């Protein structure tokens, strides 16, 4: 089973369409964990899943993420320590309950993300997959097709019309504006 972690943002929407293009048995899972733009993200994720024609589940994890820091002050940064490890673990448990056999989790982490989120780095994702394999008693692979690419590199891929439309409607990017700015900078 291939399960794509689908936030509704450009990285995960493009990872969903890449997974659909390369394999069968793809499903998507999204999470509500207290993020600031939850309504917008979940709406974009649901729309992308419908456009990709894959089963989609949205799980509530609001109480699993810290909302206050060590000093008791509210966490206002979008960087929640270990967020992707928690999301991958939850996605693996969901996939294990839904099917037998090996599990492939797809996360849209990019090279840009690794600078901010340590659990978006290739070595961390590999270690998370190993830990999940041990804990579930079956092979769990964490695939991060964009981990060595920048967000702009992902946008430049030769997407088909449906994928391009879904990516352009994702929650975190104005696709045509980003591509236009990049292309105009390079043509100078």
mmCIF file of N, CA, C and O in Angstrom, residues 67-145:
data_model
loop_
_atom_site.group_PDB
_atom_site.id
_atom_site.type_symbol
_atom_site.label_atom_id
_atom_site.label_comp_id
_atom_site.label_asym_id
_atom_site.label_seq_id
_atom_site.Cartn_x
_atom_site.Cartn_y
_atom_site.Cartn_z
ATOM 1 N N UNK A 67 1.497 22.923 22.031
ATOM 2 C CA UNK A 67 0.990 24.269 21.769
ATOM 3 C C UNK A 67 1.691 25.289 22.657
ATOM 4 O O UNK A 67 1.528 26.480 22.487
ATOM 5 N N UNK A 68 2.434 24.811 23.651
ATOM 6 C CA UNK A 68 3.201 25.712 24.508
ATOM 7 C C UNK A 68 4.638 25.214 24.578
ATOM 8 O O UNK A 68 4.903 24.023 24.502
ATOM 9 N N UNK A 69 5.555 26.162 24.727
ATOM 10 C CA UNK A 69 6.968 25.826 24.817
ATOM 11 C C UNK A 69 7.367 25.504 26.250
ATOM 12 O O UNK A 69 6.534 25.448 27.160
ATOM 13 N N UNK A 70 8.663 25.315 26.439
ATOM 14 C CA UNK A 70 9.201 24.960 27.753
ATOM 15 C C UNK A 70 8.849 26.003 28.796
ATOM 16 O O UNK A 70 8.507 25.682 29.928
ATOM 17 N N UNK A 71 8.858 27.279 28.396
ATOM 18 C CA UNK A 71 8.579 28.357 29.342
ATOM 19 C C UNK A 71 7.079 28.530 29.609
ATOM 20 O O UNK A 71 6.688 29.343 30.425
ATOM 21 N N UNK A 72 6.242 27.764 28.897
ATOM 22 C CA UNK A 72 4.804 27.901 29.053
ATOM 23 C C UNK A 72 4.190 28.892 28.088
ATOM 24 O O UNK A 72 2.980 29.059 28.029
ATOM 25 N N UNK A 73 5.037 29.567 27.305
ATOM 26 C CA UNK A 73 4.514 30.524 26.328
ATOM 27 C C UNK A 73 4.005 29.769 25.101
ATOM 28 O O UNK A 73 4.484 28.687 24.788
ATOM 29 N N UNK A 74 3.041 30.354 24.411
ATOM 30 C CA UNK A 74 2.480 29.670 23.238
ATOM 31 C C UNK A 74 3.520 29.449 22.142
ATOM 32 O O UNK A 74 4.409 30.273 21.943
ATOM 33 N N UNK A 75 3.421 28.328 21.447
ATOM 34 C CA UNK A 75 4.265 28.065 20.288
ATOM 35 C C UNK A 75 3.622 28.784 19.114
ATOM 36 O O UNK A 75 2.501 28.469 18.729
ATOM 37 N N UNK A 76 4.300 29.780 18.580
ATOM 38 C CA UNK A 76 3.745 30.542 17.463
ATOM 39 C C UNK A 76 4.437 30.194 16.151
ATOM 40 O O UNK A 76 3.958 30.528 15.089
ATOM 41 N N UNK A 77 5.548 29.504 16.224
ATOM 42 C CA UNK A 77 6.275 29.110 15.028
ATOM 43 C C UNK A 77 5.573 27.940 14.348
ATOM 44 O O UNK A 77 4.995 27.086 15.002
ATOM 45 N N UNK A 78 5.643 27.893 12.998
ATOM 46 C CA UNK A 78 5.092 26.728 12.306
ATOM 47 C C UNK A 78 5.959 25.488 12.502
ATOM 48 O O UNK A 78 5.570 24.389 12.137
ATOM 49 N N UNK A 79 7.162 25.675 13.089
ATOM 50 C CA UNK A 79 8.068 24.558 13.317
ATOM 51 C C UNK A 79 7.693 23.872 14.618
ATOM 52 O O UNK A 79 7.909 24.402 15.702
ATOM 53 N N UNK A 80 7.075 22.730 14.505
ATOM 54 C CA UNK A 80 6.737 21.934 15.677
ATOM 55 C C UNK A 80 7.721 20.783 15.747
ATOM 56 O O UNK A 80 7.796 19.974 14.816
ATOM 57 N N UNK A 81 8.512 20.702 16.805
ATOM 58 C CA UNK A 81 9.554 19.678 16.884
ATOM 59 C C UNK A 81 8.993 18.272 16.672
ATOM 60 O O UNK A 81 8.033 17.864 17.311
ATOM 61 N N UNK A 82 9.599 17.544 15.725
ATOM 62 C CA UNK A 82 9.217 16.161 15.481
ATOM 63 C C UNK A 82 7.884 15.969 14.785
ATOM 64 O O UNK A 82 7.365 14.856 14.722
ATOM 65 N N UNK A 83 7.332 17.038 14.227
ATOM 66 C CA UNK A 83 6.001 16.954 13.607
ATOM 67 C C UNK A 83 5.914 15.836 12.566
ATOM 68 O O UNK A 83 4.985 15.039 12.580
ATOM 69 N N UNK A 84 6.881 15.780 11.660
ATOM 70 C CA UNK A 84 6.801 14.783 10.592
ATOM 71 C C UNK A 84 6.974 13.365 11.115
ATOM 72 O O UNK A 84 6.369 12.433 10.578
ATOM 73 N N UNK A 85 7.757 13.192 12.172
ATOM 74 C CA UNK A 85 7.872 11.863 12.783
ATOM 75 C C UNK A 85 6.522 11.411 13.328
ATOM 76 O O UNK A 85 6.120 10.251 13.162
ATOM 77 N N UNK A 86 5.800 12.320 13.970
ATOM 78 C CA UNK A 86 4.466 12.001 14.503
ATOM 79 C C UNK A 86 3.502 11.696 13.362
ATOM 80 O O UNK A 86 2.751 10.710 13.406
ATOM 81 N N UNK A 87 3.512 12.519 12.319
ATOM 82 C CA UNK A 87 2.597 12.320 11.195
ATOM 83 C C UNK A 87 2.901 11.013 10.463
ATOM 84 O O UNK A 87 1.975 10.271 10.093
ATOM 85 N N UNK A 88 4.173 10.716 10.250
ATOM 86 C CA UNK A 88 4.539 9.458 9.589
ATOM 87 C C UNK A 88 4.130 8.249 10.425
ATOM 88 O O UNK A 88 3.628 7.258 9.890
ATOM 89 N N UNK A 89 4.323 8.334 11.731
ATOM 90 C CA UNK A 89 3.921 7.242 12.614
ATOM 91 C C UNK A 89 2.411 7.021 12.564
ATOM 92 O O UNK A 89 1.929 5.881 12.474
ATOM 93 N N UNK A 90 1.663 8.100 12.603
ATOM 94 C CA UNK A 90 0.202 7.998 12.538
ATOM 95 C C UNK A 90 -0.251 7.443 11.191
ATOM 96 O O UNK A 90 -1.154 6.606 11.124
ATOM 97 N N UNK A 91 0.378 7.895 10.114
ATOM 98 C CA UNK A 91 0.037 7.398 8.782
ATOM 99 C C UNK A 91 0.359 5.906 8.663
ATOM 100 O O UNK A 91 -0.416 5.142 8.071
ATOM 101 N N UNK A 92 1.478 5.476 9.234
ATOM 102 C CA UNK A 92 1.848 4.060 9.184
ATOM 103 C C UNK A 92 0.848 3.209 9.960
ATOM 104 O O UNK A 92 0.442 2.131 9.495
ATOM 105 N N UNK A 93 0.434 3.671 11.112
ATOM 106 C CA UNK A 93 -0.569 2.933 11.900
ATOM 107 C C UNK A 93 -1.881 2.833 11.140
ATOM 108 O O UNK A 93 -2.517 1.777 11.111
ATOM 109 N N UNK A 94 -2.280 3.930 10.512
ATOM 110 C CA UNK A 94 -3.517 3.936 9.721
ATOM 111 C C UNK A 94 -3.406 2.961 8.548
ATOM 112 O O UNK A 94 -4.321 2.182 8.287
ATOM 113 N N UNK A 95 -2.278 2.995 7.843
ATOM 114 C CA UNK A 95 -2.074 2.099 6.700
ATOM 115 C C UNK A 95 -2.030 0.635 7.156
ATOM 116 O O UNK A 95 -2.592 -0.242 6.490
ATOM 117 N N UNK A 96 -1.393 0.371 8.286
ATOM 118 C CA UNK A 96 -1.305 -1.004 8.796
ATOM 119 C C UNK A 96 -2.681 -1.552 9.160
ATOM 120 O O UNK A 96 -2.960 -2.737 8.969
ATOM 121 N N UNK A 97 -3.547 -0.693 9.659
ATOM 122 C CA UNK A 97 -4.897 -1.121 10.012
ATOM 123 C C UNK A 97 -5.771 -1.307 8.781
ATOM 124 O O UNK A 97 -6.777 -2.014 8.833
ATOM 125 N N UNK A 98 -5.365 -0.691 7.662
ATOM 126 C CA UNK A 98 -6.181 -0.713 6.449
ATOM 127 C C UNK A 98 -5.799 -1.809 5.473
ATOM 128 O O UNK A 98 -6.571 -2.116 4.567
ATOM 129 N N UNK A 99 -4.591 -2.377 5.603
ATOM 130 C CA UNK A 99 -4.159 -3.385 4.632
ATOM 131 C C UNK A 99 -3.050 -4.252 5.207
ATOM 132 O O UNK A 99 -2.399 -3.885 6.182
ATOM 133 N N UNK A 100 -2.858 -5.389 4.558
ATOM 134 C CA UNK A 100 -1.748 -6.282 4.903
ATOM 135 C C UNK A 100 -0.566 -5.952 4.009
ATOM 136 O O UNK A 100 -0.709 -5.295 2.988
ATOM 137 N N UNK A 101 0.597 -6.426 4.381
ATOM 138 C CA UNK A 101 1.762 -6.274 3.515
ATOM 139 C C UNK A 101 2.580 -5.048 3.814
ATOM 140 O O UNK A 101 2.376 -4.340 4.801
ATOM 141 N N UNK A 102 3.534 -4.817 2.906
ATOM 142 C CA UNK A 102 4.451 -3.696 3.052
ATOM 143 C C UNK A 102 3.718 -2.363 2.945
ATOM 144 O O UNK A 102 2.676 -2.264 2.298
ATOM 145 N N UNK A 103 4.312 -1.366 3.570
ATOM 146 C CA UNK A 103 3.743 -0.018 3.571
ATOM 147 C C UNK A 103 4.779 0.943 3.000
ATOM 148 O O UNK A 103 5.944 0.924 3.405
ATOM 149 N N UNK A 104 4.337 1.755 2.070
ATOM 150 C CA UNK A 104 5.174 2.845 1.561
ATOM 151 C C UNK A 104 4.482 4.143 1.934
ATOM 152 O O UNK A 104 3.325 4.364 1.576
ATOM 153 N N UNK A 105 5.186 4.961 2.681
ATOM 154 C CA UNK A 105 4.682 6.288 3.049
ATOM 155 C C UNK A 105 5.414 7.309 2.189
ATOM 156 O O UNK A 105 6.635 7.292 2.106
ATOM 157 N N UNK A 106 4.658 8.185 1.551
ATOM 158 C CA UNK A 106 5.259 9.195 0.692
ATOM 159 C C UNK A 106 5.060 10.560 1.344
ATOM 160 O O UNK A 106 3.943 10.931 1.689
ATOM 161 N N UNK A 107 6.176 11.275 1.514
ATOM 162 C CA UNK A 107 6.139 12.604 2.104
ATOM 163 C C UNK A 107 6.778 13.575 1.112
ATOM 164 O O UNK A 107 7.778 13.257 0.482
ATOM 165 N N UNK A 108 6.193 14.738 0.956
ATOM 166 C CA UNK A 108 6.659 15.706 -0.022
ATOM 167 C C UNK A 108 7.767 16.623 0.476
ATOM 168 O O UNK A 108 7.865 17.755 0.017
ATOM 169 N N UNK A 109 8.599 16.154 1.375
ATOM 170 C CA UNK A 109 9.683 16.977 1.913
ATOM 171 C C UNK A 109 10.665 17.361 0.807
ATOM 172 O O UNK A 109 11.037 16.520 -0.010
ATOM 173 N N UNK A 110 11.077 18.629 0.800
ATOM 174 C CA UNK A 110 12.051 19.109 -0.180
ATOM 175 C C UNK A 110 13.356 19.480 0.511
ATOM 176 O O UNK A 110 13.437 19.540 1.740
ATOM 177 N N UNK A 111 14.355 19.771 -0.304
ATOM 178 C CA UNK A 111 15.641 20.208 0.230
ATOM 179 C C UNK A 111 15.461 21.465 1.082
ATOM 180 O O UNK A 111 16.117 21.621 2.113
ATOM 181 N N UNK A 112 14.540 22.355 0.696
ATOM 182 C CA UNK A 112 14.299 23.572 1.462
ATOM 183 C C UNK A 112 13.786 23.253 2.867
ATOM 184 O O UNK A 112 14.115 23.942 3.824
ATOM 185 N N UNK A 113 12.957 22.213 2.983
ATOM 186 C CA UNK A 113 12.375 21.850 4.270
ATOM 187 C C UNK A 113 13.429 21.353 5.256
ATOM 188 O O UNK A 113 13.320 21.586 6.459
ATOM 189 N N UNK A 114 14.446 20.661 4.745
ATOM 190 C CA UNK A 114 15.462 20.079 5.619
ATOM 191 C C UNK A 114 16.231 21.133 6.406
ATOM 192 O O UNK A 114 16.746 20.854 7.485
ATOM 193 N N UNK A 115 16.283 22.351 5.885
ATOM 194 C CA UNK A 115 16.970 23.434 6.609
ATOM 195 C C UNK A 115 16.229 23.821 7.878
ATOM 196 O O UNK A 115 16.831 24.299 8.832
ATOM 197 N N UNK A 116 14.915 23.627 7.894
ATOM 198 C CA UNK A 116 14.085 24.049 9.022
ATOM 199 C C UNK A 116 13.609 22.865 9.855
ATOM 200 O O UNK A 116 13.531 22.954 11.079
ATOM 201 N N UNK A 117 13.303 21.766 9.201
ATOM 202 C CA UNK A 117 12.737 20.594 9.870
ATOM 203 C C UNK A 117 13.740 19.438 9.831
ATOM 204 O O UNK A 117 13.882 18.788 8.790
ATOM 205 N N UNK A 118 14.424 19.140 10.931
ATOM 206 C CA UNK A 118 15.383 18.028 10.918
ATOM 207 C C UNK A 118 14.761 16.697 10.500
ATOM 208 O O UNK A 118 15.435 15.859 9.906
ATOM 209 N N UNK A 119 13.469 16.513 10.769
ATOM 210 C CA UNK A 119 12.847 15.237 10.400
ATOM 211 C C UNK A 119 12.386 15.216 8.941
ATOM 212 O O UNK A 119 11.664 14.320 8.523
ATOM 213 N N UNK A 120 12.866 16.177 8.135
ATOM 214 C CA UNK A 120 12.671 16.148 6.682
ATOM 215 C C UNK A 120 13.958 15.752 5.967
ATOM 216 O O UNK A 120 14.003 15.736 4.749
ATOM 217 N N UNK A 121 14.998 15.475 6.720
ATOM 218 C CA UNK A 121 16.271 15.087 6.122
ATOM 219 C C UNK A 121 16.248 13.600 5.783
ATOM 220 O O UNK A 121 15.625 12.798 6.478
ATOM 221 N N UNK A 122 16.936 13.240 4.697
ATOM 222 C CA UNK A 122 16.916 11.859 4.195
ATOM 223 C C UNK A 122 17.287 10.851 5.279
ATOM 224 O O UNK A 122 16.624 9.812 5.426
ATOM 225 N N UNK A 123 18.309 11.149 6.062
ATOM 226 C CA UNK A 123 18.739 10.186 7.095
ATOM 227 C C UNK A 123 17.685 10.035 8.197
ATOM 228 O O UNK A 123 17.481 8.945 8.731
ATOM 229 N N UNK A 124 17.005 11.112 8.530
ATOM 230 C CA UNK A 124 15.941 11.031 9.538
ATOM 231 C C UNK A 124 14.760 10.234 9.001
ATOM 232 O O UNK A 124 14.198 9.388 9.703
ATOM 233 N N UNK A 125 14.383 10.474 7.745
ATOM 234 C CA UNK A 125 13.256 9.751 7.157
ATOM 235 C C UNK A 125 13.553 8.259 7.053
ATOM 236 O O UNK A 125 12.679 7.425 7.308
ATOM 237 N N UNK A 126 14.788 7.922 6.718
ATOM 238 C CA UNK A 126 15.183 6.511 6.664
ATOM 239 C C UNK A 126 15.106 5.870 8.048
ATOM 240 O O UNK A 126 14.603 4.751 8.202
ATOM 241 N N UNK A 127 15.579 6.584 9.056
ATOM 242 C CA UNK A 127 15.538 6.062 10.430
ATOM 243 C C UNK A 127 14.100 5.912 10.917
ATOM 244 O O UNK A 127 13.767 4.930 11.602
ATOM 245 N N UNK A 128 13.236 6.852 10.561
ATOM 246 C CA UNK A 128 11.822 6.750 10.943
ATOM 247 C C UNK A 128 11.212 5.511 10.296
ATOM 248 O O UNK A 128 10.488 4.756 10.943
ATOM 249 N N UNK A 129 11.508 5.276 9.021
ATOM 250 C CA UNK A 129 11.018 4.070 8.345
ATOM 251 C C UNK A 129 11.492 2.807 9.029
ATOM 252 O O UNK A 129 10.716 1.860 9.223
ATOM 253 N N UNK A 130 12.756 2.760 9.435
ATOM 254 C CA UNK A 130 13.294 1.589 10.143
ATOM 255 C C UNK A 130 12.594 1.365 11.476
ATOM 256 O O UNK A 130 12.235 0.235 11.821
ATOM 257 N N UNK A 131 12.396 2.447 12.225
ATOM 258 C CA UNK A 131 11.715 2.327 13.518
ATOM 259 C C UNK A 131 10.273 1.850 13.338
ATOM 260 O O UNK A 131 9.789 1.007 14.106
ATOM 261 N N UNK A 132 9.595 2.366 12.324
ATOM 262 C CA UNK A 132 8.217 1.940 12.070
ATOM 263 C C UNK A 132 8.164 0.481 11.635
ATOM 264 O O UNK A 132 7.256 -0.262 12.030
ATOM 265 N N UNK A 133 9.137 0.040 10.847
ATOM 266 C CA UNK A 133 9.204 -1.370 10.449
ATOM 267 C C UNK A 133 9.324 -2.270 11.675
ATOM 268 O O UNK A 133 8.621 -3.285 11.790
ATOM 269 N N UNK A 134 10.193 -1.895 12.585
ATOM 270 C CA UNK A 134 10.369 -2.678 13.810
ATOM 271 C C UNK A 134 9.107 -2.681 14.665
ATOM 272 O O UNK A 134 8.713 -3.713 15.213
ATOM 273 N N UNK A 135 8.472 -1.540 14.775
ATOM 274 C CA UNK A 135 7.308 -1.445 15.653
ATOM 275 C C UNK A 135 6.056 -2.088 15.066
ATOM 276 O O UNK A 135 5.186 -2.536 15.818
ATOM 277 N N UNK A 136 5.958 -2.154 13.734
ATOM 278 C CA UNK A 136 4.772 -2.749 13.106
ATOM 279 C C UNK A 136 4.990 -4.194 12.650
ATOM 280 O O UNK A 136 4.037 -4.866 12.262
ATOM 281 N N UNK A 137 6.243 -4.637 12.670
ATOM 282 C CA UNK A 137 6.524 -6.018 12.272
ATOM 283 C C UNK A 137 6.362 -6.262 10.782
ATOM 284 O O UNK A 137 6.117 -7.395 10.367
ATOM 285 N N UNK A 138 6.492 -5.245 9.983
ATOM 286 C CA UNK A 138 6.468 -5.372 8.523
ATOM 287 C C UNK A 138 7.276 -4.239 7.924
ATOM 288 O O UNK A 138 7.569 -3.257 8.601
ATOM 289 N N UNK A 139 7.635 -4.391 6.678
ATOM 290 C CA UNK A 139 8.482 -3.379 6.059
ATOM 291 C C UNK A 139 7.705 -2.091 5.825
ATOM 292 O O UNK A 139 6.631 -2.086 5.224
ATOM 293 N N UNK A 140 8.280 -0.995 6.330
ATOM 294 C CA UNK A 140 7.739 0.341 6.109
ATOM 295 C C UNK A 140 8.856 1.167 5.462
ATOM 296 O O UNK A 140 9.941 1.283 6.018
ATOM 297 N N UNK A 141 8.557 1.702 4.305
ATOM 298 C CA UNK A 141 9.506 2.547 3.591
ATOM 299 C C UNK A 141 8.960 3.967 3.577
ATOM 300 O O UNK A 141 7.789 4.178 3.263
ATOM 301 N N UNK A 142 9.808 4.913 3.939
ATOM 302 C CA UNK A 142 9.432 6.317 3.827
ATOM 303 C C UNK A 142 10.089 6.851 2.559
ATOM 304 O O UNK A 142 11.316 6.916 2.465
ATOM 305 N N UNK A 143 9.261 7.172 1.574
ATOM 306 C CA UNK A 143 9.750 7.704 0.302
ATOM 307 C C UNK A 143 9.578 9.214 0.307
ATOM 308 O O UNK A 143 8.512 9.725 0.643
ATOM 309 N N UNK A 144 10.637 9.900 -0.056
ATOM 310 C CA UNK A 144 10.616 11.366 -0.133
ATOM 311 C C UNK A 144 11.174 11.750 -1.505
ATOM 312 O O UNK A 144 12.356 12.041 -1.642
ATOM 313 N N UNK A 145 10.326 11.719 -2.534
ATOM 314 C CA UNK A 145 10.834 11.921 -3.899
ATOM 315 C C UNK A 145 11.474 13.272 -4.148
ATOM 316 O O UNK A 145 12.259 13.417 -5.079
#
